[in-house]
mmCIF file of C-alpha atoms and ligand atoms in Angstrom:
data_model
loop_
_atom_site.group_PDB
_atom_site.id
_atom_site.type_symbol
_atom_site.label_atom_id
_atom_site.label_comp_id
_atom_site.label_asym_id
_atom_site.label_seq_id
_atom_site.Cartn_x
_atom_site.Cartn_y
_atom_site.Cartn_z
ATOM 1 C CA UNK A 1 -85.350 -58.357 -106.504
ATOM 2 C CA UNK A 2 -88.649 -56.744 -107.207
ATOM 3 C CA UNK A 3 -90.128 -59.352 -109.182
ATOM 4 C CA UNK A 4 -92.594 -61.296 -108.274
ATOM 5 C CA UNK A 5 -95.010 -64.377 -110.338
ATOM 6 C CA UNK A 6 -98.383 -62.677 -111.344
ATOM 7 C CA UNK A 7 -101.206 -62.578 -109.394
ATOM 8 C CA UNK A 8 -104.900 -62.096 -109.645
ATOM 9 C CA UNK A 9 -105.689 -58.632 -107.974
ATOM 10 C CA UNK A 10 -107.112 -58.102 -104.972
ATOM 11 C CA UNK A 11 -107.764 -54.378 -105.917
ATOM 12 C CA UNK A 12 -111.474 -54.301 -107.505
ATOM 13 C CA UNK A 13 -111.089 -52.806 -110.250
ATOM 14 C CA UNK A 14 -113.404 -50.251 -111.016
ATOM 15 C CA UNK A 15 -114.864 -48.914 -113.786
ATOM 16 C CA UNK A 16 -111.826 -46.468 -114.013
ATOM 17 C CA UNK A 17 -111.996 -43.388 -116.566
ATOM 18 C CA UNK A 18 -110.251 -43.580 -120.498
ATOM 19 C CA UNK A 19 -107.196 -41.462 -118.635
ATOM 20 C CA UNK A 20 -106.912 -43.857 -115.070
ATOM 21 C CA UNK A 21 -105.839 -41.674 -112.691
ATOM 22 C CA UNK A 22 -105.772 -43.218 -109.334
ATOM 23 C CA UNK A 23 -104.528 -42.052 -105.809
ATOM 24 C CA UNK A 24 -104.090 -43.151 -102.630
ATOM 25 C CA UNK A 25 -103.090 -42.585 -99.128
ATOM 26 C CA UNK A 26 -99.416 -40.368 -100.787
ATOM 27 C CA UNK A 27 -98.905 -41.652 -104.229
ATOM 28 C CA UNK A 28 -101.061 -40.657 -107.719
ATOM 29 C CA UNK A 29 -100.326 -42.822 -110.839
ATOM 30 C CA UNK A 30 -101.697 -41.733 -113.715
ATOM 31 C CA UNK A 31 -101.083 -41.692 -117.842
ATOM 32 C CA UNK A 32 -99.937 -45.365 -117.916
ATOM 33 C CA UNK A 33 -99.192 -46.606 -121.101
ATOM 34 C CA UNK A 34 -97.489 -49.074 -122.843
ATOM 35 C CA UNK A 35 -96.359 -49.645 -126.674
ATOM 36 C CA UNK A 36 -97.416 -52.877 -128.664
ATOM 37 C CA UNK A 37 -95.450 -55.667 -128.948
ATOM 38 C CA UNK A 38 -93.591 -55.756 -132.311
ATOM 39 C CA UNK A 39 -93.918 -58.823 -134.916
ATOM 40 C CA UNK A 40 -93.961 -61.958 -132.216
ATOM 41 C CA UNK A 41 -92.341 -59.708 -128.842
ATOM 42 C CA UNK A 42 -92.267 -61.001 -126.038
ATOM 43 C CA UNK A 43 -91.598 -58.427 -124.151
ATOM 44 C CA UNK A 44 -92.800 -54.915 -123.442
ATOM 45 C CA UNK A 45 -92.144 -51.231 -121.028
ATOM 46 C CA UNK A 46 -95.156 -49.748 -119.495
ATOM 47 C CA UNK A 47 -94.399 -46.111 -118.602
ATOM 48 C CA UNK A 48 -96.317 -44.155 -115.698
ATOM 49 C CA UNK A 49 -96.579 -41.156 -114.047
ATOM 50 C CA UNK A 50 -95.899 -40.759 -110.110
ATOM 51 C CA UNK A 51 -96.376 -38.303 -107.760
ATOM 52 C CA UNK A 52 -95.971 -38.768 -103.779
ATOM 53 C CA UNK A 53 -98.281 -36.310 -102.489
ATOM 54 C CA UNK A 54 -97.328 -36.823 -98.763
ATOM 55 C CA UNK A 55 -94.316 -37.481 -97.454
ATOM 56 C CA UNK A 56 -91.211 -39.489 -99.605
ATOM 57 C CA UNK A 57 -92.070 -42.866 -100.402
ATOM 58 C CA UNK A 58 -90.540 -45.388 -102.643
ATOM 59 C CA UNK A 59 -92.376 -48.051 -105.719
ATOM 60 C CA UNK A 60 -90.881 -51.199 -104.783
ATOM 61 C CA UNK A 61 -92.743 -53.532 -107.256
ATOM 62 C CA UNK A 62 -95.770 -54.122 -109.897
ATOM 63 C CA UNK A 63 -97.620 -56.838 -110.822
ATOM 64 C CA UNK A 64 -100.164 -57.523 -114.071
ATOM 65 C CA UNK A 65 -102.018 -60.431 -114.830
ATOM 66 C CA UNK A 66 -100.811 -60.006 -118.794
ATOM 67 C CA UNK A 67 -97.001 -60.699 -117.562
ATOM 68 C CA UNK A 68 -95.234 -63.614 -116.066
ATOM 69 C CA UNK A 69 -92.897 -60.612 -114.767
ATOM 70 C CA UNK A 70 -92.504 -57.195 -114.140
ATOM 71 C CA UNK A 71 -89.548 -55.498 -113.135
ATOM 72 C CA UNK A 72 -88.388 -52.052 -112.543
ATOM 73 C CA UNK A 73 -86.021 -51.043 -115.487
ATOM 74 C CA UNK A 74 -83.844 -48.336 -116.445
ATOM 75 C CA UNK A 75 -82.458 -47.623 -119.799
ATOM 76 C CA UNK A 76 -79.016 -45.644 -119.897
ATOM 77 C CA UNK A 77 -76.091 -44.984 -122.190
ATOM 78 C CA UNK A 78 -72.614 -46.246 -121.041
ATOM 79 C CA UNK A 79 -70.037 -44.628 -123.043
ATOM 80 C CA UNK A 80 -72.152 -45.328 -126.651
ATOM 81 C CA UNK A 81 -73.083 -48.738 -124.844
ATOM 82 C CA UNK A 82 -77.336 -48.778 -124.540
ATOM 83 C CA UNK A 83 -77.954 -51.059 -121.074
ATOM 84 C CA UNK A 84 -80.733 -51.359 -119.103
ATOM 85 C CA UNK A 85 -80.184 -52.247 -115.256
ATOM 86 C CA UNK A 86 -82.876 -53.903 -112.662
ATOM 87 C CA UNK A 87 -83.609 -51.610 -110.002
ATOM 88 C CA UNK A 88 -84.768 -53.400 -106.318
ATOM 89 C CA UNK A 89 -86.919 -49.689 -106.241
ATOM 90 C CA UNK A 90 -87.552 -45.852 -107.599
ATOM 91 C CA UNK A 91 -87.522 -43.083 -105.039
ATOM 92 C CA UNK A 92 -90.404 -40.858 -105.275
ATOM 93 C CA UNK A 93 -89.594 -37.444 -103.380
ATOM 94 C CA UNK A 94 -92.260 -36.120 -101.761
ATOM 95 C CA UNK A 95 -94.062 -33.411 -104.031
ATOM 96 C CA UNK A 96 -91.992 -34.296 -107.163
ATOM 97 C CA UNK A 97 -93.257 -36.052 -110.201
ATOM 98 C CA UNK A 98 -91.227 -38.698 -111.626
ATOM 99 C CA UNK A 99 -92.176 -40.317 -115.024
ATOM 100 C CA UNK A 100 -91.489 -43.215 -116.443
ATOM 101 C CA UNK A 101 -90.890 -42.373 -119.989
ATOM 102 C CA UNK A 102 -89.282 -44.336 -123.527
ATOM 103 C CA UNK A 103 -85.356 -44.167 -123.125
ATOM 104 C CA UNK A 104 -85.425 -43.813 -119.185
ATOM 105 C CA UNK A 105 -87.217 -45.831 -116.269
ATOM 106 C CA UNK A 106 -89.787 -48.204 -116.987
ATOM 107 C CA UNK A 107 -91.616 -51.399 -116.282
ATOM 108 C CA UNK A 108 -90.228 -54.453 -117.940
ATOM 109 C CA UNK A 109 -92.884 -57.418 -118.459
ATOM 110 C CA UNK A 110 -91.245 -60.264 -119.903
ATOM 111 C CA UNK A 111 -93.256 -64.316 -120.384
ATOM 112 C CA UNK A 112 -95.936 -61.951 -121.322
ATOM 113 C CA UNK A 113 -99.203 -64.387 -122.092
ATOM 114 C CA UNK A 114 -100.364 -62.246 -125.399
ATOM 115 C CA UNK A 115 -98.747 -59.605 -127.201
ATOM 116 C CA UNK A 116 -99.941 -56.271 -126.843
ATOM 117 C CA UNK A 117 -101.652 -54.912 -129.365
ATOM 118 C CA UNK A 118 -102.349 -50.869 -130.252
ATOM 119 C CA UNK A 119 -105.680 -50.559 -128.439
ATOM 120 C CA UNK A 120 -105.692 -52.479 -125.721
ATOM 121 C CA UNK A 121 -105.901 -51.883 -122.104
ATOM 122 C CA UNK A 122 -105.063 -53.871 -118.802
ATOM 123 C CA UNK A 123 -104.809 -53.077 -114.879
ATOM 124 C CA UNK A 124 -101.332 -52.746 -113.514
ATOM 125 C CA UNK A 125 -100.929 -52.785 -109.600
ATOM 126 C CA UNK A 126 -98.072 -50.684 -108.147
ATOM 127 C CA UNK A 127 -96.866 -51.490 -104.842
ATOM 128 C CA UNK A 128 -94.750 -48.970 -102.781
ATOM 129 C CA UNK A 129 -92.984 -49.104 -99.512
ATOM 130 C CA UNK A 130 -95.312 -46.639 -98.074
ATOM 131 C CA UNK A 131 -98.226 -45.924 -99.393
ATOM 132 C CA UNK A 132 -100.925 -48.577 -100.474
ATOM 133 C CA UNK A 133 -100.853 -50.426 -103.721
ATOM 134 C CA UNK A 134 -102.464 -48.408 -106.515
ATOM 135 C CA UNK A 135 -103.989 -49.956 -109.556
ATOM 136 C CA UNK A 136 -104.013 -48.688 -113.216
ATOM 137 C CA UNK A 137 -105.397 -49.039 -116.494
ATOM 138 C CA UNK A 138 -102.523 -49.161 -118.573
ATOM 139 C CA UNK A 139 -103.192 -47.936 -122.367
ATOM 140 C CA UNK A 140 -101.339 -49.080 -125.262
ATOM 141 C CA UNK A 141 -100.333 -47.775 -128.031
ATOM 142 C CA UNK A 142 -98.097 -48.175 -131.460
ATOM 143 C CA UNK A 143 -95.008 -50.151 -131.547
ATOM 144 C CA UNK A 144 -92.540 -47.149 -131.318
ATOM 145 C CA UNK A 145 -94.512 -44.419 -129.853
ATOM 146 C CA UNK A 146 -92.815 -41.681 -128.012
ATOM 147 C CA UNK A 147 -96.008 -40.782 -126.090
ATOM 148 C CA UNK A 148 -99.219 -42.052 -124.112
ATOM 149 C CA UNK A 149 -102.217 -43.005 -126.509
ATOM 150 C CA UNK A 150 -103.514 -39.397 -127.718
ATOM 151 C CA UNK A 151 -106.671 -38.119 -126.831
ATOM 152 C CA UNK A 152 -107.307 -39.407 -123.585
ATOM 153 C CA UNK A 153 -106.498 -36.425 -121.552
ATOM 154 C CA UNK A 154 -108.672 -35.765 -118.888
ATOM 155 C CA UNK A 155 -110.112 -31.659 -118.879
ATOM 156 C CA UNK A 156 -107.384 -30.004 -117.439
ATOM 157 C CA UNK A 157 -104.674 -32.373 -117.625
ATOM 158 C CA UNK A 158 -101.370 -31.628 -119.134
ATOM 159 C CA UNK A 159 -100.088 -33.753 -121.672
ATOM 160 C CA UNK A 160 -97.262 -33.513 -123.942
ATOM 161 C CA UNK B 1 -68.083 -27.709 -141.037
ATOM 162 C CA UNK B 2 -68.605 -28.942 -137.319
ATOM 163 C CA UNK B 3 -70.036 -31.816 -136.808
ATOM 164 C CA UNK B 4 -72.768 -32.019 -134.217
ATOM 165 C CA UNK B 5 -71.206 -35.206 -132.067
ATOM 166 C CA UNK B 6 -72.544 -36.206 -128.698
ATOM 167 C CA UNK B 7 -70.800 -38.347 -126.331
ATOM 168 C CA UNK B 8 -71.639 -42.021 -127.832
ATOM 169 C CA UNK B 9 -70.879 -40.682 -131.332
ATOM 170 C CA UNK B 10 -67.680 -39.749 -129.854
ATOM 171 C CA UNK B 11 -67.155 -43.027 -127.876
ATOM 172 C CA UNK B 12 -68.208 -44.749 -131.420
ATOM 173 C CA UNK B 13 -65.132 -42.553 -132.942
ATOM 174 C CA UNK B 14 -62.494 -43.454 -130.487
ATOM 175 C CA UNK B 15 -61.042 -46.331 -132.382
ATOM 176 C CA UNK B 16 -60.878 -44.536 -135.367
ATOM 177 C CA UNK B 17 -59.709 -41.733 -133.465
ATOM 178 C CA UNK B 18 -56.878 -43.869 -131.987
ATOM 179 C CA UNK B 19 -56.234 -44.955 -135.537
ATOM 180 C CA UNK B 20 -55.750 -41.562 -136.971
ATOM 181 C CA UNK B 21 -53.137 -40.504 -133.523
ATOM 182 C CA UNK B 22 -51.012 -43.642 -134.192
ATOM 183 C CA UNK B 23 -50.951 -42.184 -138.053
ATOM 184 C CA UNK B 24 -50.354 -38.880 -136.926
ATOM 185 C CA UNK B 25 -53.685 -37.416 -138.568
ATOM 186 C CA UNK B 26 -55.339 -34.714 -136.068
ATOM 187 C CA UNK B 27 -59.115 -33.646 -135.595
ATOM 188 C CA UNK B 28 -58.302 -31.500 -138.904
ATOM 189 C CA UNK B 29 -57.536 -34.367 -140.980
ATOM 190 C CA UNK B 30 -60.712 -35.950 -139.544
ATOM 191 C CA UNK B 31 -62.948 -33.413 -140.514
ATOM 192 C CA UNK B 32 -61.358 -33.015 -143.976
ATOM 193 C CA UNK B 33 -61.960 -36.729 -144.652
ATOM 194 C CA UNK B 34 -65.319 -36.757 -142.969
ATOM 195 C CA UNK B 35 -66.148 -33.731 -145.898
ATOM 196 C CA UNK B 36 -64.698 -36.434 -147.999
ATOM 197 C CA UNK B 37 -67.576 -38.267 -147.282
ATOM 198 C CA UNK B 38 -66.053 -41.951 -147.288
ATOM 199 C CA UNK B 39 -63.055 -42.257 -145.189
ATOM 200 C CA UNK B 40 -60.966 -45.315 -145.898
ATOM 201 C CA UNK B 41 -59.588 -45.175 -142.049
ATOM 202 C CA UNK B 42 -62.303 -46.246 -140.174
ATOM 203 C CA UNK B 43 -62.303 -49.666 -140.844
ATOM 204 C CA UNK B 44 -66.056 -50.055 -140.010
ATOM 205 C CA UNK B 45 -68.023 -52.322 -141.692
ATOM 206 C CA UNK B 46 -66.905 -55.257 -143.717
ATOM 207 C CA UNK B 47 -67.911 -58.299 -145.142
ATOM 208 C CA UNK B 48 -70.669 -60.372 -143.598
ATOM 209 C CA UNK B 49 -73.187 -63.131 -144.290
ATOM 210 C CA UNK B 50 -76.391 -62.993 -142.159
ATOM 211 C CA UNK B 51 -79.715 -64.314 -142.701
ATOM 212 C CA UNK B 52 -83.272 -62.388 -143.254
ATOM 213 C CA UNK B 53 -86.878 -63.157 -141.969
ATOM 214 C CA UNK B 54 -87.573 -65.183 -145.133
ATOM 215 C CA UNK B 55 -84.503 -67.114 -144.266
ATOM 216 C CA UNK B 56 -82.424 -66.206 -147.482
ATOM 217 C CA UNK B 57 -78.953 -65.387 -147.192
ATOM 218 C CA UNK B 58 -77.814 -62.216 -147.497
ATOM 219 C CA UNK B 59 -73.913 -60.640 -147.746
ATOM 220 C CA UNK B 60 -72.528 -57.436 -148.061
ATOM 221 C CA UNK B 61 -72.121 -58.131 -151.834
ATOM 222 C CA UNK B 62 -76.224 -58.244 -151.625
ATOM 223 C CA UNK B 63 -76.309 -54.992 -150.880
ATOM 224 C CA UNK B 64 -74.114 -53.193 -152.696
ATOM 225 C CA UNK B 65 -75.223 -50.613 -155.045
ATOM 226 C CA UNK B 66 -76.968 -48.294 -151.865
ATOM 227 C CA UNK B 67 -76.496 -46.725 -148.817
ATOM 228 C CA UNK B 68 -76.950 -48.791 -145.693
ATOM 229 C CA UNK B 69 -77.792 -47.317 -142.597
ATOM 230 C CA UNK B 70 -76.566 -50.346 -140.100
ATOM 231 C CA UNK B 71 -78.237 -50.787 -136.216
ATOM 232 C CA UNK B 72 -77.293 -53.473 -134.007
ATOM 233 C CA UNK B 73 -79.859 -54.703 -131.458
ATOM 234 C CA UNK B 74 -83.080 -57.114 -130.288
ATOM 235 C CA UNK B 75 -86.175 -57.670 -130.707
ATOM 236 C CA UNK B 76 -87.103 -58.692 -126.589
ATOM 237 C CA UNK B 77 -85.669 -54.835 -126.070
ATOM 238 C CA UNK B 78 -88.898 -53.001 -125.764
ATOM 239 C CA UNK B 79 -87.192 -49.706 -124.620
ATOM 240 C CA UNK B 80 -84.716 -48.368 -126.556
ATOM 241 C CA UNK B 81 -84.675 -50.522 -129.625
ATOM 242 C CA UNK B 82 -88.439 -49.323 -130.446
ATOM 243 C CA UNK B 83 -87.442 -45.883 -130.111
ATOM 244 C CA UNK B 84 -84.421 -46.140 -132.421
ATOM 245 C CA UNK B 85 -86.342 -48.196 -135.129
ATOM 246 C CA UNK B 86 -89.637 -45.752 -135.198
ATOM 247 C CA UNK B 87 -86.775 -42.743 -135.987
ATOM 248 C CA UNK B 88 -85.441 -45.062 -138.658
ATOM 249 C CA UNK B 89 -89.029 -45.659 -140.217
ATOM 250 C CA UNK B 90 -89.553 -41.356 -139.436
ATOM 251 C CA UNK B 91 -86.956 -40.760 -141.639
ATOM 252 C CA UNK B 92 -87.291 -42.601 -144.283
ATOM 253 C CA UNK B 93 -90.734 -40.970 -144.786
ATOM 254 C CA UNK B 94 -89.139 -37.248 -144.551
ATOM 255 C CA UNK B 95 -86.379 -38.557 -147.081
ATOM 256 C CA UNK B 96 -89.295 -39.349 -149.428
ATOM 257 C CA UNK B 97 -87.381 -39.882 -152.718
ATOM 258 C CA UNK B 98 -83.791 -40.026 -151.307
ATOM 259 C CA UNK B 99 -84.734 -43.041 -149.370
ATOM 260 C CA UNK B 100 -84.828 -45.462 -152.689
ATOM 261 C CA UNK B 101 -80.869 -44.896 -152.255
ATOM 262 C CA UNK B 102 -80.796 -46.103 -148.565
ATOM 263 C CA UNK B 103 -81.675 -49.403 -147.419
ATOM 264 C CA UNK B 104 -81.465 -49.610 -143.118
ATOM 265 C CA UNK B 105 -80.815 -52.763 -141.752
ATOM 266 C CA UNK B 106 -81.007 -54.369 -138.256
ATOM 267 C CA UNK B 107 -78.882 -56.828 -137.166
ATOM 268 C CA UNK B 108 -79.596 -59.090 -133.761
ATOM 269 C CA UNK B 109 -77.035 -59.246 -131.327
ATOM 270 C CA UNK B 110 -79.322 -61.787 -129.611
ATOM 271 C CA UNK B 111 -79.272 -65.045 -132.303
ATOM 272 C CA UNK B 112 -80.550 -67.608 -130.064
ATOM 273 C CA UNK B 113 -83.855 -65.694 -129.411
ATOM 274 C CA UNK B 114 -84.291 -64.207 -132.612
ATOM 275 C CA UNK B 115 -84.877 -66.564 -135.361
ATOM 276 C CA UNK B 116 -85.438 -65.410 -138.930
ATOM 277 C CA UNK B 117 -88.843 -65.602 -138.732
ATOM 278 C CA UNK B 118 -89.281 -63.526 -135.164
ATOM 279 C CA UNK B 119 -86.643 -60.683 -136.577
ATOM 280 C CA UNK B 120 -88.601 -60.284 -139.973
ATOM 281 C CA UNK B 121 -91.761 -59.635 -137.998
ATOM 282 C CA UNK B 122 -90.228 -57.561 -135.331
ATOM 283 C CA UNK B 123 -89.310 -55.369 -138.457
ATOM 284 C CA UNK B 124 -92.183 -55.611 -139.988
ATOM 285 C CA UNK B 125 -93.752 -53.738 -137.297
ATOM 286 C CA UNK B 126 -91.530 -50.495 -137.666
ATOM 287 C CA UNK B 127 -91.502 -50.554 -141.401
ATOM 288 C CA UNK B 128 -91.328 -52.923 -144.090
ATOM 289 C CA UNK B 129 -88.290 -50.695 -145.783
ATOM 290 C CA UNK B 130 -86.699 -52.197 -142.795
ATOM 291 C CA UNK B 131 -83.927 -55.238 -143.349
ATOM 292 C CA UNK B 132 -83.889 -57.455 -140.022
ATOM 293 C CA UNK B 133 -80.790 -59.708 -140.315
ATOM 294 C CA UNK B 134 -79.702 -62.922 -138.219
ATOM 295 C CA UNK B 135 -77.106 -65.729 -138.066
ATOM 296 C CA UNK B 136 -75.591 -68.117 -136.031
ATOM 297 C CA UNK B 137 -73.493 -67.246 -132.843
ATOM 298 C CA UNK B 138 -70.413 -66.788 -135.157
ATOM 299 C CA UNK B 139 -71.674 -65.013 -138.125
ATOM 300 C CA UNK B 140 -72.946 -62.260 -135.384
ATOM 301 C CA UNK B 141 -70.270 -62.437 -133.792
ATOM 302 C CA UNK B 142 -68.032 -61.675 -137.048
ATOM 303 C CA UNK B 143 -70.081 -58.736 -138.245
ATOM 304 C CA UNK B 144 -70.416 -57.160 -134.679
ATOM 305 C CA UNK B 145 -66.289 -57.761 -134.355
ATOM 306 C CA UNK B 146 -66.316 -55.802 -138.857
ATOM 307 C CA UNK B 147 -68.450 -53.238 -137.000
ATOM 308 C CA UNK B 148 -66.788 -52.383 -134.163
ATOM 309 C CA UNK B 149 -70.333 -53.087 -131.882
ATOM 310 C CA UNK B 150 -69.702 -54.014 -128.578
ATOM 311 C CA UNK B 151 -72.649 -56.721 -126.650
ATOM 312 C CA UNK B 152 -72.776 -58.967 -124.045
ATOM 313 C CA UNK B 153 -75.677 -60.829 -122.380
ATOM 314 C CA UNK B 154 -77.076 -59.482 -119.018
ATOM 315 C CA UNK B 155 -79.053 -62.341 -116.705
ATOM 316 C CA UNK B 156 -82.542 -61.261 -115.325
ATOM 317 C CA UNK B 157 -83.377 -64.244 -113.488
ATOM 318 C CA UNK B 158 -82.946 -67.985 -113.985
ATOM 319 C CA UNK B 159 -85.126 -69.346 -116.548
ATOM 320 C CA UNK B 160 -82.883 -69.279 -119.873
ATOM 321 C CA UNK B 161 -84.474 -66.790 -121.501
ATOM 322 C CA UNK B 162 -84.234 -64.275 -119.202
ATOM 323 C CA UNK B 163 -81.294 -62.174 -120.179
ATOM 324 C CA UNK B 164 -81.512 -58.776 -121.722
ATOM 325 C CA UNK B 165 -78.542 -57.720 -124.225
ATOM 326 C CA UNK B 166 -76.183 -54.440 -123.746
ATOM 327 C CA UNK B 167 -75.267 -53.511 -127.540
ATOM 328 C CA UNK B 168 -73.796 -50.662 -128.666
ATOM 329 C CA UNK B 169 -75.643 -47.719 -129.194
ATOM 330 C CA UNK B 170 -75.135 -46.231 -132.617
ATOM 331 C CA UNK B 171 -76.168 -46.085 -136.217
ATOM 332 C CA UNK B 172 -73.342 -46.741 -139.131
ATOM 333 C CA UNK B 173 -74.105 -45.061 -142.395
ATOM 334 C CA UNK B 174 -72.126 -46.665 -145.186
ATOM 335 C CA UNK B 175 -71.132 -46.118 -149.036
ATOM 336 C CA UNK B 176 -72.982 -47.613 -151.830
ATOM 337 C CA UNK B 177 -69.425 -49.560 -152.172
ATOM 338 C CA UNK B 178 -69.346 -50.650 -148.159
ATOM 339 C CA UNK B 179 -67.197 -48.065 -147.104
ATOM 340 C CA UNK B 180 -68.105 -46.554 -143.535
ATOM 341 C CA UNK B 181 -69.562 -42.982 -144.226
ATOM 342 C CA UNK B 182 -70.785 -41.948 -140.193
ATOM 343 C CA UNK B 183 -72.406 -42.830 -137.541
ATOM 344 C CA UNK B 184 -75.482 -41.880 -136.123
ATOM 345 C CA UNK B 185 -76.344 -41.768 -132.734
ATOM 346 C CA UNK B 186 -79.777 -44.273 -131.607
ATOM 347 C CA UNK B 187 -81.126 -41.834 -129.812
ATOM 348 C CA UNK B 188 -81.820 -39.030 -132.783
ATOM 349 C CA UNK B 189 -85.182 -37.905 -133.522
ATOM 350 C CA UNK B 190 -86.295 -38.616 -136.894
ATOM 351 C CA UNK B 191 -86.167 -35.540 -138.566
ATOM 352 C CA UNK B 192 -82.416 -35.166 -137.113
ATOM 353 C CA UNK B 193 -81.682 -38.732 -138.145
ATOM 354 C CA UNK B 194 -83.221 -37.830 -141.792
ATOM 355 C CA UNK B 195 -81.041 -34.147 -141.852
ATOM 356 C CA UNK B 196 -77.639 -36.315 -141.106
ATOM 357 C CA UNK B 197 -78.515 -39.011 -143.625
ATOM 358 C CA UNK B 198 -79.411 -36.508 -146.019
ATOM 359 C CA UNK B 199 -76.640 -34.172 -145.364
ATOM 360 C CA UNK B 200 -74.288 -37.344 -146.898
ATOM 361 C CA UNK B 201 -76.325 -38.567 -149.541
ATOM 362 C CA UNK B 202 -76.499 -35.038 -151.077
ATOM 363 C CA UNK B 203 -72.865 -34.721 -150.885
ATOM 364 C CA UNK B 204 -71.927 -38.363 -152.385
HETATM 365 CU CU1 CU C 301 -85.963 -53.052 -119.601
#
């Protein structure tokens, strides 16, 4: 099960642009975002973008000091039934984006410390079988949004 | 008329669809009482007595008098649930006016964890036009069995609150006198959700 207890992070984080975008030895993450919490949540989906540059590699886990617990969700429709199941990890083919995105895969933090509030940021480590953890600013935005924060693209970075 | 259906409107259907076989009523008769607007078949929807987020008691026989547009889900969903409620909250804006005649309301299939207080916020957050309805195990139980909704708890991990709900994935628009009108699938944008809704209200 790829949940683990949070930990403080051993990746310094640096002073990382509005849009993180941060890459490794294989695998860039970048537009990570999550929505608020609505009313008194306790629970929230970060989305992200990954790419495995190199060869295929797999995320197998993420940790944030804001959760208790973050697992690697998927949303899906069963017949009119909306279920989410855990996944133990997402396959990233090599040279193929995969995003995380409302209604799909995402992050699940749950015995989150403070809800999130429209605004905010916080560092989100990835950890994948291959290449070496990679650590994000996550952005958040309103309750039900459909899309990162607005107006953080970085020049020449596509956004929709 | 077709009606644009996709597959967990049709799943939604298939009791009332079952209904209408063992009556001997075909996909023409359902069409002809869907352009009726309020089909008595369906059997969706009934009466109910739930709680809201000031803790006052409210019944079917509360709301009489407008449309209801009736979701079933949980506030410690932070996927879908969102998603569905922000289209809700989109189309009441783009129904302007119209919306005075529709009240939505969203009922937790996940009582233990969401108290009065914690589903009138949740709410809150989406839009205050909003109704967020709980009860104890039984009263959800009874409205989920009036509705049709299917849910059942899924364990995360062993502390007791970590479970996430599956619940049934559609919208039920009803009559201003309770009877089931159509359902509307969760995942519609708003401006489709606020077409469909629209499309009904004009015609009743
Ligand atoms: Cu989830």
């Amino acid at each position: 099960m790829p949940t683990r207890r949070a930990v403080f992070l051993t990746v310094p984080l640096l002073a990382l642009p509005a849009a993180a975008l941060a890459q490794t030895a294989g695998v860039t993450a970048d537009h990570a975002w999550a929505r608020a919490t609505a009313g008194m949540g306790r629970t929230a989906a970060v989305y992200v973008t990954l790419h495995a540059e190199g060869g295929a590699d797999r995320l197998i886990g993420a940790t944030t000091p804001r959760a208790g617990m973050a697992m690697l969700h998927e949303s899906f429709d069963d017949h009119g039934i909306s279920r989410m199941r855990m996944l133990d990890a997402v396959d990233l083919p090599p040279g193929q984006t995969v995003t995380f995105r409302p209604g799909g895969l995402h992050i699940m933090l749950t015995h989150l410390g403070q809800p999130l509030v429209k605004g905010d940021s916080f560092p989100l480590t990835l950890r994948f079988a291959h290449a070496k953890p990679v650590t994000v600013t996550v952005k958040v935005a309103a309750p039900g949004a459909e899309t990162p924060p607005g107006g953080d693209a970085m020049p020449g970075m596509n956004m929709q | 008329m077709v009606l644009p259906m996709n597959s967990r409107v049709r799943a939604a259907l298939l009791p009332v669809a079952a209904f209408m076989l063992v009556l001997g009523i075909g996909a023409g008769g359902w069409l002809l009482l869907s352009h009726n607007a309020v089909p008595q078949l369906g059997g969706i929807g009934g009466p109910f007595t739930l709680t809201d987020g000031a803790g006052q008691t409210v019944t079917d026989r509360t709301l009489r008098g407008r449309y209801l547009l009736v979701y079933f889900g949980y506030t410690f969903c932070p996927d879908v649930c969102p998603t569905t409620l922000t289209a809700v909250a989109g189309a009441l804006d783009k129904l302007g006016k119209q919306a005075d005649r529709l009240q939505p309301v969203f009922i937790t299939v996940d009582p233990a964890r969401d108290t009065p207080k914690v589903i009138g916020a949740y709410t809150a957050a989406f839009s205050s036009r909003i109704l967020g309805l709980t009860g104890t195990d039984d009263q959800i139980a009874a409205v989920a069995r009036e509705y049709r909704v299917y849910y059942a708890k899924r364990r995360t991990g062993e502390g007791p609150g970590d479970y996430t709900m599956d619940h049934s994935s559609i919208l039920y628009l009803m009559a201003p006198d309770g009877h089931f009108i159509a359902p509307i699938a969760a995942n519609e944008t708003a401006a489709q959700m606020a077409a469909d809704i629209a499309r009904h209200l004009n015609a009743g």
